[in-house]
PDB file of C-alpha atoms in Angstrom:
ATOM      1  CA  MET A  21     -48.847  51.390  95.079  1.00 56.00           C
ATOM      2  CA  ASP A  22     -48.920  53.800  97.484  1.00 69.00           C
ATOM      3  CA  GLU A  23     -48.585  57.799  96.796  1.00 70.00           C
ATOM      4  CA  ASN A  24     -44.544  57.832  97.199  1.00 74.00           C
ATOM      5  CA  LYS A  25     -44.180  54.581  94.668  1.00 72.00           C
ATOM      6  CA  ILE A  26     -46.199  57.260  91.957  1.00 68.00           C
ATOM      7  CA  LYS A  27     -44.850  60.176  92.833  1.00 73.00           C
ATOM      8  CA  GLN A  28     -40.763  58.091  92.381  1.00 71.00           C
ATOM      9  CA  MET A  29     -42.394  56.808  88.864  1.00 76.00           C
ATOM     10  CA  LEU A  30     -43.437  60.112  87.141  1.00 81.00           C
ATOM     11  CA  THR A  31     -39.857  61.961  89.005  1.00 89.00           C
ATOM     12  CA  PRO A  32     -37.566  63.188  85.832  1.00 93.00           C
ATOM     13  CA  PRO A  33     -34.713  60.930  85.566  1.00 95.00           C
ATOM     14  CA  ASP A  34     -31.610  62.527  86.454  1.00 97.00           C
ATOM     15  CA  LEU A  35     -29.647  63.196  83.532  1.00 98.00           C
ATOM     16  CA  MET A  36     -26.487  64.558  85.926  1.00 98.00           C
ATOM     17  CA  ALA A  37     -25.653  60.719  86.529  1.00 98.00           C
ATOM     18  CA  SER A  38     -25.477  59.170  82.770  1.00 98.00           C
ATOM     19  CA  LYS A  39     -22.469  57.993  82.439  1.00 98.00           C
ATOM     20  CA  ARG A  40     -22.343  58.432  78.557  1.00 98.00           C
ATOM     21  CA  VAL A  41     -24.150  61.099  76.813  1.00 98.00           C
ATOM     22  CA  LEU A  42     -25.138  61.127  72.834  1.00 98.00           C
ATOM     23  CA  CYS A  43     -25.689  64.317  71.920  1.00 98.00           C
ATOM     24  CA  VAL A  44     -27.793  64.265  68.701  1.00 98.00           C
ATOM     25  CA  GLN A  45     -26.952  67.648  66.466  1.00 98.00           C
ATOM     26  CA  PRO A  46     -29.234  68.878  63.548  1.00 98.00           C
ATOM     27  CA  HIS A  47     -26.539  70.760  62.056  1.00 98.00           C
ATOM     28  CA  PRO A  48     -22.655  71.311  63.674  1.00 97.00           C
ATOM     29  CA  ASP A  49     -23.344  74.234  66.156  1.00 97.00           C
ATOM     30  CA  ASP A  50     -26.442  73.245  67.973  1.00 98.00           C
ATOM     31  CA  ASN A  51     -25.140  71.187  70.928  1.00 98.00           C
ATOM     32  CA  GLU A  52     -22.920  74.131  71.828  1.00 98.00           C
ATOM     33  CA  VAL A  53     -26.206  76.707  71.274  1.00 98.00           C
ATOM     34  CA  GLY A  54     -28.487  74.017  72.877  1.00 98.00           C
ATOM     35  CA  ALA A  55     -26.617  72.595  75.797  1.00 98.00           C
ATOM     36  CA  GLY A  56     -22.805  73.974  75.650  1.00 98.00           C
ATOM     37  CA  ALA A  57     -22.463  74.609  79.254  1.00 98.00           C
ATOM     38  CA  THR A  58     -24.565  71.146  79.991  1.00 98.00           C
ATOM     39  CA  ILE A  59     -21.794  68.964  78.269  1.00 98.00           C
ATOM     40  CA  ALA A  60     -18.791  70.967  79.643  1.00 98.00           C
ATOM     41  CA  LYS A  61     -20.793  69.817  83.155  1.00 98.00           C
ATOM     42  CA  LEU A  62     -20.714  66.238  82.406  1.00 98.00           C
ATOM     43  CA  SER A  63     -17.588  66.048  80.646  1.00 98.00           C
ATOM     44  CA  GLU A  64     -15.993  68.020  84.094  1.00 98.00           C
ATOM     45  CA  GLN A  65     -17.455  65.101  86.312  1.00 98.00           C
ATOM     46  CA  GLY A  66     -16.386  62.491  84.788  1.00 98.00           C
ATOM     47  CA  SER A  67     -19.398  61.074  81.833  1.00 98.00           C
ATOM     48  CA  GLU A  68     -18.276  60.733  78.071  1.00 98.00           C
ATOM     49  CA  VAL A  69     -19.767  62.562  75.889  1.00 98.00           C
ATOM     50  CA  TYR A  70     -20.712  61.565  72.152  1.00 98.00           C
ATOM     51  CA  TYR A  71     -21.564  64.002  68.923  1.00 98.00           C
ATOM     52  CA  LEU A  72     -24.119  62.722  66.616  1.00 98.00           C
ATOM     53  CA  THR A  73     -24.183  65.370  64.090  1.00 98.00           C
ATOM     54  CA  ILE A  74     -27.072  64.840  61.666  1.00 98.00           C
ATOM     55  CA  THR A  75     -26.286  67.056  58.493  1.00 97.00           C
ATOM     56  CA  SER A  76     -23.161  68.525  56.864  1.00 94.00           C
ATOM     57  CA  GLY A  77     -24.633  72.283  57.685  1.00 89.00           C
ATOM     58  CA  ASP A  78     -24.092  72.736  53.851  1.00 86.00           C
ATOM     59  CA  LEU A  79     -26.056  75.420  53.603  1.00 90.00           C
ATOM     60  CA  GLY A  80     -24.689  77.884  56.404  1.00 85.00           C
ATOM     61  CA  GLY A  81     -23.204  79.766  54.224  1.00 78.00           C
ATOM     62  CA  SER A  82     -24.103  81.762  51.582  1.00 72.00           C
ATOM     63  CA  ASN A  83     -21.057  83.173  49.981  1.00 82.00           C
ATOM     64  CA  ILE A  84     -19.190  79.787  50.460  1.00 85.00           C
ATOM     65  CA  GLU A  85     -19.672  76.908  48.551  1.00 90.00           C
ATOM     66  CA  PRO A  86     -21.081  73.931  49.812  1.00 87.00           C
ATOM     67  CA  GLU A  87     -18.608  71.870  49.832  1.00 89.00           C
ATOM     68  CA  GLU A  88     -16.196  74.424  51.189  1.00 92.00           C
ATOM     69  CA  ILE A  89     -17.980  75.357  53.995  1.00 92.00           C
ATOM     70  CA  LYS A  90     -18.920  71.725  54.892  1.00 93.00           C
ATOM     71  CA  ALA A  91     -15.702  70.970  55.595  1.00 94.00           C
ATOM     72  CA  ILE A  92     -15.426  74.120  57.895  1.00 95.00           C
ATOM     73  CA  ARG A  93     -17.864  73.098  59.340  1.00 95.00           C
ATOM     74  CA  ALA A  94     -16.542  70.358  60.071  1.00 96.00           C
ATOM     75  CA  LYS A  95     -13.381  71.093  61.623  1.00 97.00           C
ATOM     76  CA  GLU A  96     -15.613  73.649  63.242  1.00 97.00           C
ATOM     77  CA  THR A  97     -17.802  70.942  65.243  1.00 97.00           C
ATOM     78  CA  GLU A  98     -14.527  68.944  66.004  1.00 97.00           C
ATOM     79  CA  ALA A  99     -12.743  71.845  67.329  1.00 98.00           C
ATOM     80  CA  ALA A 100     -15.830  73.214  70.282  1.00 98.00           C
ATOM     81  CA  GLY A 101     -16.592  69.449  70.563  1.00 98.00           C
ATOM     82  CA  ARG A 102     -13.594  68.965  71.723  1.00 98.00           C
ATOM     83  CA  TYR A 103     -12.925  72.269  73.996  1.00 98.00           C
ATOM     84  CA  LEU A 104     -15.482  70.958  75.786  1.00 98.00           C
ATOM     85  CA  GLY A 105     -14.535  67.039  76.649  1.00 98.00           C
ATOM     86  CA  THR A 106     -16.398  65.232  73.362  1.00 98.00           C
ATOM     87  CA  LYS A 107     -14.211  61.450  73.455  1.00 97.00           C
ATOM     88  CA  GLU A 108     -16.031  60.871  70.045  1.00 98.00           C
ATOM     89  CA  PHE A 109     -17.496  62.624  66.858  1.00 98.00           C
ATOM     90  CA  TYR A 110     -19.535  60.541  64.713  1.00 98.00           C
ATOM     91  CA  SER A 111     -22.064  62.440  61.730  1.00 97.00           C
ATOM     92  CA  LEU A 112     -24.460  61.755  58.798  1.00 97.00           C
ATOM     93  CA  GLU A 113     -23.281  63.849  56.565  1.00 95.00           C
ATOM     94  CA  LEU A 114     -27.194  64.285  55.315  1.00 97.00           C
ATOM     95  CA  PRO A 115     -27.627  67.792  53.236  1.00 95.00           C
ATOM     96  CA  ASP A 116     -28.901  70.680  55.262  1.00 94.00           C
ATOM     97  CA  ASN A 117     -32.603  71.116  54.902  1.00 94.00           C
ATOM     98  CA  MET A 118     -31.915  67.118  54.161  1.00 94.00           C
ATOM     99  CA  PRO A 119     -35.170  65.691  51.737  1.00 95.00           C
ATOM    100  CA  GLN A 120     -35.000  62.053  54.596  1.00 96.00           C
ATOM    101  CA  SER A 121     -37.985  61.606  56.388  1.00 97.00           C
ATOM    102  CA  ILE A 122     -38.167  61.508  60.308  1.00 97.00           C
ATOM    103  CA  GLU A 123     -38.235  57.341  59.957  1.00 96.00           C
ATOM    104  CA  GLU A 124     -34.944  57.365  57.359  1.00 97.00           C
ATOM    105  CA  LEU A 125     -32.857  58.734  60.246  1.00 98.00           C
ATOM    106  CA  VAL A 126     -33.765  56.799  62.223  1.00 98.00           C
ATOM    107  CA  PRO A 127     -31.489  53.436  61.803  1.00 96.00           C
ATOM    108  CA  GLY A 128     -28.625  55.324  61.667  1.00 97.00           C
ATOM    109  CA  ILE A 129     -29.081  57.120  65.422  1.00 98.00           C
ATOM    110  CA  ILE A 130     -30.242  53.683  66.300  1.00 97.00           C
ATOM    111  CA  GLU A 131     -26.897  52.124  65.333  1.00 97.00           C
ATOM    112  CA  VAL A 132     -24.791  54.555  66.868  1.00 98.00           C
ATOM    113  CA  ILE A 133     -26.499  55.008  70.214  1.00 98.00           C
ATOM    114  CA  ARG A 134     -25.418  50.933  70.375  1.00 97.00           C
ATOM    115  CA  ASP A 135     -21.964  51.602  68.999  1.00 97.00           C
ATOM    116  CA  VAL A 136     -21.857  54.381  71.715  1.00 97.00           C
ATOM    117  CA  ARG A 137     -24.194  52.045  74.577  1.00 98.00           C
ATOM    118  CA  ALA A 138     -25.315  55.612  75.338  1.00 98.00           C
ATOM    119  CA  ASP A 139     -27.174  56.011  78.542  1.00 97.00           C
ATOM    120  CA  ALA A 140     -28.797  59.727  78.200  1.00 98.00           C
ATOM    121  CA  ILE A 141     -29.398  61.107  74.636  1.00 98.00           C
ATOM    122  CA  LEU A 142     -29.661  65.413  74.368  1.00 98.00           C
ATOM    123  CA  CYS A 143     -31.514  66.440  71.143  1.00 98.00           C
ATOM    124  CA  PRO A 144     -33.802  69.352  70.249  1.00 98.00           C
ATOM    125  CA  ASP A 145     -36.904  69.229  71.389  1.00 98.00           C
ATOM    126  CA  PRO A 146     -39.586  68.689  68.177  1.00 98.00           C
ATOM    127  CA  TRP A 147     -42.426  69.861  70.019  1.00 98.00           C
ATOM    128  CA  LEU A 148     -41.055  73.449  70.168  1.00 97.00           C
ATOM    129  CA  PRO A 149     -44.157  76.159  69.557  1.00 97.00           C
ATOM    130  CA  TYR A 150     -42.914  78.108  66.245  1.00 97.00           C
ATOM    131  CA  GLU A 151     -39.956  75.400  65.339  1.00 97.00           C
ATOM    132  CA  ALA A 152     -39.675  76.371  61.927  1.00 97.00           C
ATOM    133  CA  HIS A 153     -36.747  74.658  60.757  1.00 97.00           C
ATOM    134  CA  ALA A 154     -37.467  71.359  59.838  1.00 97.00           C
ATOM    135  CA  ASP A 155     -34.113  69.353  59.905  1.00 97.00           C
ATOM    136  CA  HIS A 156     -34.796  70.585  64.384  1.00 98.00           C
ATOM    137  CA  ARG A 157     -38.103  68.606  63.738  1.00 98.00           C
ATOM    138  CA  LYS A 158     -37.032  65.843  62.013  1.00 98.00           C
ATOM    139  CA  THR A 159     -33.801  65.340  64.319  1.00 98.00           C
ATOM    140  CA  GLY A 160     -35.136  65.301  67.701  1.00 98.00           C
ATOM    141  CA  TYR A 161     -38.460  62.816  66.361  1.00 98.00           C
ATOM    142  CA  ALA A 162     -36.352  60.527  64.710  1.00 98.00           C
ATOM    143  CA  ALA A 163     -33.972  60.751  68.168  1.00 98.00           C
ATOM    144  CA  ALA A 164     -37.167  60.562  70.323  1.00 98.00           C
ATOM    145  CA  GLN A 165     -37.745  56.829  68.144  1.00 98.00           C
ATOM    146  CA  ALA A 166     -34.715  55.663  68.352  1.00 98.00           C
ATOM    147  CA  PHE A 167     -34.922  56.288  72.167  1.00 98.00           C
ATOM    148  CA  LEU A 168     -38.027  54.197  71.814  1.00 97.00           C
ATOM    149  CA  MET A 169     -36.846  51.285  69.751  1.00 97.00           C
ATOM    150  CA  SER A 170     -33.027  50.431  70.556  1.00 97.00           C
ATOM    151  CA  GLY A 171     -33.556  48.495  72.688  1.00 96.00           C
ATOM    152  CA  ASN A 172     -35.630  45.899  70.376  1.00 95.00           C
ATOM    153  CA  ALA A 173     -33.322  43.383  68.399  1.00 94.00           C
ATOM    154  CA  ASN A 174     -35.765  42.979  65.942  1.00 94.00           C
ATOM    155  CA  TYR A 175     -35.161  46.664  64.518  1.00 93.00           C
ATOM    156  CA  PRO A 176     -34.606  47.545  61.965  1.00 92.00           C
ATOM    157  CA  ARG A 177     -35.874  44.590  59.835  1.00 90.00           C
ATOM    158  CA  GLY A 178     -34.400  42.302  58.240  1.00 84.00           C
ATOM    159  CA  LYS A 179     -31.570  40.754  60.357  1.00 81.00           C
ATOM    160  CA  ARG A 180     -30.908  40.338  64.560  1.00 84.00           C
ATOM    161  CA  ASN A 181     -29.660  43.486  65.918  1.00 86.00           C
ATOM    162  CA  SER A 182     -27.367  43.983  69.616  1.00 92.00           C
ATOM    163  CA  PRO A 183     -30.138  45.686  71.134  1.00 95.00           C
ATOM    164  CA  TRP A 184     -28.798  48.552  73.929  1.00 97.00           C
ATOM    165  CA  GLU A 185     -31.784  50.321  75.898  1.00 97.00           C
ATOM    166  CA  VAL A 186     -31.488  54.170  76.840  1.00 98.00           C
ATOM    167  CA  PRO A 187     -33.472  54.880  80.003  1.00 97.00           C
ATOM    168  CA  VAL A 188     -32.781  58.881  79.297  1.00 98.00           C
ATOM    169  CA  ILE A 189     -33.616  61.444  77.014  1.00 98.00           C
ATOM    170  CA  ALA A 190     -33.115  65.228  76.955  1.00 98.00           C
ATOM    171  CA  PHE A 191     -34.331  67.392  75.172  1.00 98.00           C
ATOM    172  CA  TYR A 192     -32.485  71.379  74.951  1.00 98.00           C
ATOM    173  CA  PHE A 193     -33.986  73.904  72.836  1.00 98.00           C
ATOM    174  CA  THR A 194     -37.229  73.080  74.610  1.00 98.00           C
ATOM    175  CA  ALA A 195     -40.072  75.197  75.744  1.00 97.00           C
ATOM    176  CA  ASN A 196     -41.668  72.778  78.765  1.00 96.00           C
ATOM    177  CA  PRO A 197     -38.499  72.421  81.371  1.00 98.00           C
ATOM    178  CA  ASN A 198     -38.946  69.837  83.778  1.00 97.00           C
ATOM    179  CA  THR A 199     -35.411  70.409  84.739  1.00 98.00           C
ATOM    180  CA  ILE A 200     -32.854  72.216  85.341  1.00 98.00           C
ATOM    181  CA  ILE A 201     -28.866  72.034  85.394  1.00 98.00           C
ATOM    182  CA  ASP A 202     -26.535  74.380  87.450  1.00 98.00           C
ATOM    183  CA  THR A 203     -24.169  75.821  85.173  1.00 98.00           C
ATOM    184  CA  THR A 204     -22.951  78.522  87.102  1.00 98.00           C
ATOM    185  CA  ALA A 205     -19.305  77.551  86.478  1.00 98.00           C
ATOM    186  CA  THR A 206     -19.681  76.240  82.445  1.00 98.00           C
ATOM    187  CA  MET A 207     -21.394  79.151  80.940  1.00 98.00           C
ATOM    188  CA  GLU A 208     -18.210  80.941  79.720  1.00 98.00           C
ATOM    189  CA  LYS A 209     -17.275  77.370  77.774  1.00 98.00           C
ATOM    190  CA  LYS A 210     -20.702  77.544  76.532  1.00 98.00           C
ATOM    191  CA  PHE A 211     -20.218  81.051  74.826  1.00 98.00           C
ATOM    192  CA  ALA A 212     -16.336  80.127  74.098  1.00 98.00           C
ATOM    193  CA  ALA A 213     -17.446  77.113  72.717  1.00 98.00           C
ATOM    194  CA  MET A 214     -20.048  78.665  70.848  1.00 98.00           C
ATOM    195  CA  ALA A 215     -17.253  81.270  69.403  1.00 98.00           C
ATOM    196  CA  MET A 216     -15.221  78.690  67.928  1.00 98.00           C
ATOM    197  CA  HIS A 217     -17.894  78.720  64.951  1.00 97.00           C
ATOM    198  CA  LYS A 218     -16.127  81.110  63.674  1.00 96.00           C
ATOM    199  CA  SER A 219     -18.648  80.984  59.857  1.00 94.00           C
ATOM    200  CA  GLN A 220     -21.574  81.141  61.342  1.00 95.00           C
ATOM    201  CA  PHE A 221     -21.306  83.622  64.385  1.00 95.00           C
ATOM    202  CA  ASP A 222     -19.960  86.904  64.032  1.00 95.00           C
ATOM    203  CA  GLU A 223     -19.502  89.273  67.235  1.00 96.00           C
ATOM    204  CA  ASN A 224     -22.832  90.716  66.941  1.00 97.00           C
ATOM    205  CA  ILE A 225     -24.538  87.322  66.907  1.00 96.00           C
ATOM    206  CA  LEU A 226     -22.780  86.530  69.805  1.00 97.00           C
ATOM    207  CA  GLU A 227     -23.121  89.319  72.198  1.00 98.00           C
ATOM    208  CA  LEU A 228     -26.536  88.974  71.539  1.00 97.00           C
ATOM    209  CA  TYR A 229     -26.265  85.490  72.527  1.00 97.00           C
ATOM    210  CA  ARG A 230     -24.451  86.297  75.670  1.00 98.00           C
ATOM    211  CA  TYR A 231     -27.123  88.560  76.536  1.00 98.00           C
ATOM    212  CA  TYR A 232     -29.444  86.071  75.808  1.00 98.00           C
ATOM    213  CA  PHE A 233     -28.194  82.762  77.291  1.00 98.00           C
ATOM    214  CA  THR A 234     -26.768  85.132  80.999  1.00 98.00           C
ATOM    215  CA  MET A 235     -30.681  86.586  80.825  1.00 98.00           C
ATOM    216  CA  LYS A 236     -32.176  83.194  80.636  1.00 98.00           C
ATOM    217  CA  GLY A 237     -29.699  81.019  82.656  1.00 98.00           C
ATOM    218  CA  ARG A 238     -30.265  83.539  85.229  1.00 98.00           C
ATOM    219  CA  GLN A 239     -34.447  83.177  84.570  1.00 98.00           C
ATOM    220  CA  LEU A 240     -34.062  79.056  84.938  1.00 98.00           C
ATOM    221  CA  ALA A 241     -32.006  79.833  88.564  1.00 98.00           C
ATOM    222  CA  GLN A 242     -34.402  81.939  90.079  1.00 97.00           C
ATOM    223  CA  GLY A 243     -35.482  80.378  93.779  1.00 97.00           C
ATOM    224  CA  LYS A 244     -32.713  77.528  93.194  1.00 97.00           C
ATOM    225  CA  GLY A 245     -30.317  78.247  94.954  1.00 97.00           C
ATOM    226  CA  PHE A 246     -27.133  79.279  91.977  1.00 98.00           C
ATOM    227  CA  GLU A 247     -26.966  81.686  89.465  1.00 98.00           C
ATOM    228  CA  MET A 248     -27.198  80.433  85.795  1.00 98.00           C
ATOM    229  CA  GLY A 249     -29.011  77.348  84.651  1.00 98.00           C
ATOM    230  CA  GLU A 250     -29.777  75.285  81.130  1.00 98.00           C
ATOM    231  CA  GLY A 251     -33.030  73.699  80.751  1.00 98.00           C
ATOM    232  CA  PHE A 252     -34.664  70.747  79.577  1.00 98.00           C
ATOM    233  CA  LYS A 253     -37.278  68.377  78.766  1.00 98.00           C
ATOM    234  CA  VAL A 254     -35.632  64.943  80.444  1.00 98.00           C
ATOM    235  CA  MET A 255     -38.174  62.456  80.002  1.00 97.00           C
ATOM    236  CA  SER A 256     -37.734  58.181  80.860  1.00 96.00           C
ATOM    237  CA  ARG A 257     -39.553  55.545  78.438  1.00 93.00           C
ATOM    238  CA  LEU A 258     -42.037  55.599  80.318  1.00 92.00           C
ATOM    239  CA  PHE A 259     -43.230  58.782  79.650  1.00 93.00           C
ATOM    240  CA  MET A 260     -42.525  58.643  75.843  1.00 94.00           C
ATOM    241  CA  HIS A 261     -45.456  56.844  74.873  1.00 95.00           C
ATOM    242  CA  CYS A 262     -49.462  56.811  75.319  1.00 94.00           C
ATOM    243  CA  PHE A 263     -48.535  58.926  78.594  1.00 91.00           C
ATOM    244  CA  VAL A 264     -51.494  61.634  78.313  1.00 91.00           C
ATOM    245  CA  ASP A 265     -49.450  63.892  80.981  1.00 88.00           C
ATOM    246  CA  ALA A 266     -46.413  63.914  79.291  1.00 91.00           C
ATOM    247  CA  VAL A 267     -46.271  67.256  79.289  1.00 91.00           C
ATOM    248  CA  ASN A 268     -46.721  67.798  82.801  1.00 90.00           C
ATOM    249  CA  ILE A 269     -43.920  65.836  83.975  1.00 90.00           C
TER     250      ILE A 269
END
């Protein structure tokens, strides 16, 4: 195999070429915060976007009863997702700060992958240094495991399943991006969608987020010929198992 073929093999796949993108979020606002501008860009270019929310976010309001905040956040999720162009919404409706293991989450995620027939998954990077929220780590690990196993007709065990192999996974909230998406034209949509989560973000935190993501977006875009960007660790199936150089991709 020549050097060009090896280089091509080790090049991250093109996230923006995806036609059906499943955005897997631990809580009802993570897709907007982690990838809102890219989600908007994907939907604007004609890609179908789907949301899968793992938890209900029922601990998201310390002064509101869990069942009440759960209902509020479900409405906020749909409002923000629709604004960004999301086609359909799925939820596992697990409790916030979920006791479920990573392995328990995987079949539910795979079921949605197969239903959507996704050709890309967006989710949080579970390898983010210092990530203390177990829901984020579990969701990222479970989505990565589902990414590997959704093409296996014998998984989950016990019945013959309809396999669907996803070629691309893109991790947001990552400290090691290998792909920067030009979101100059859609960053304002991200901020507007975040503001629809009124139960979570007051004006002060929205102002702080605007400052941070604007600064970070400009930093990520530096030298690339555009003004603002969102960063992802984009991986193929090859990179996600027994691949010691994955961190360098």
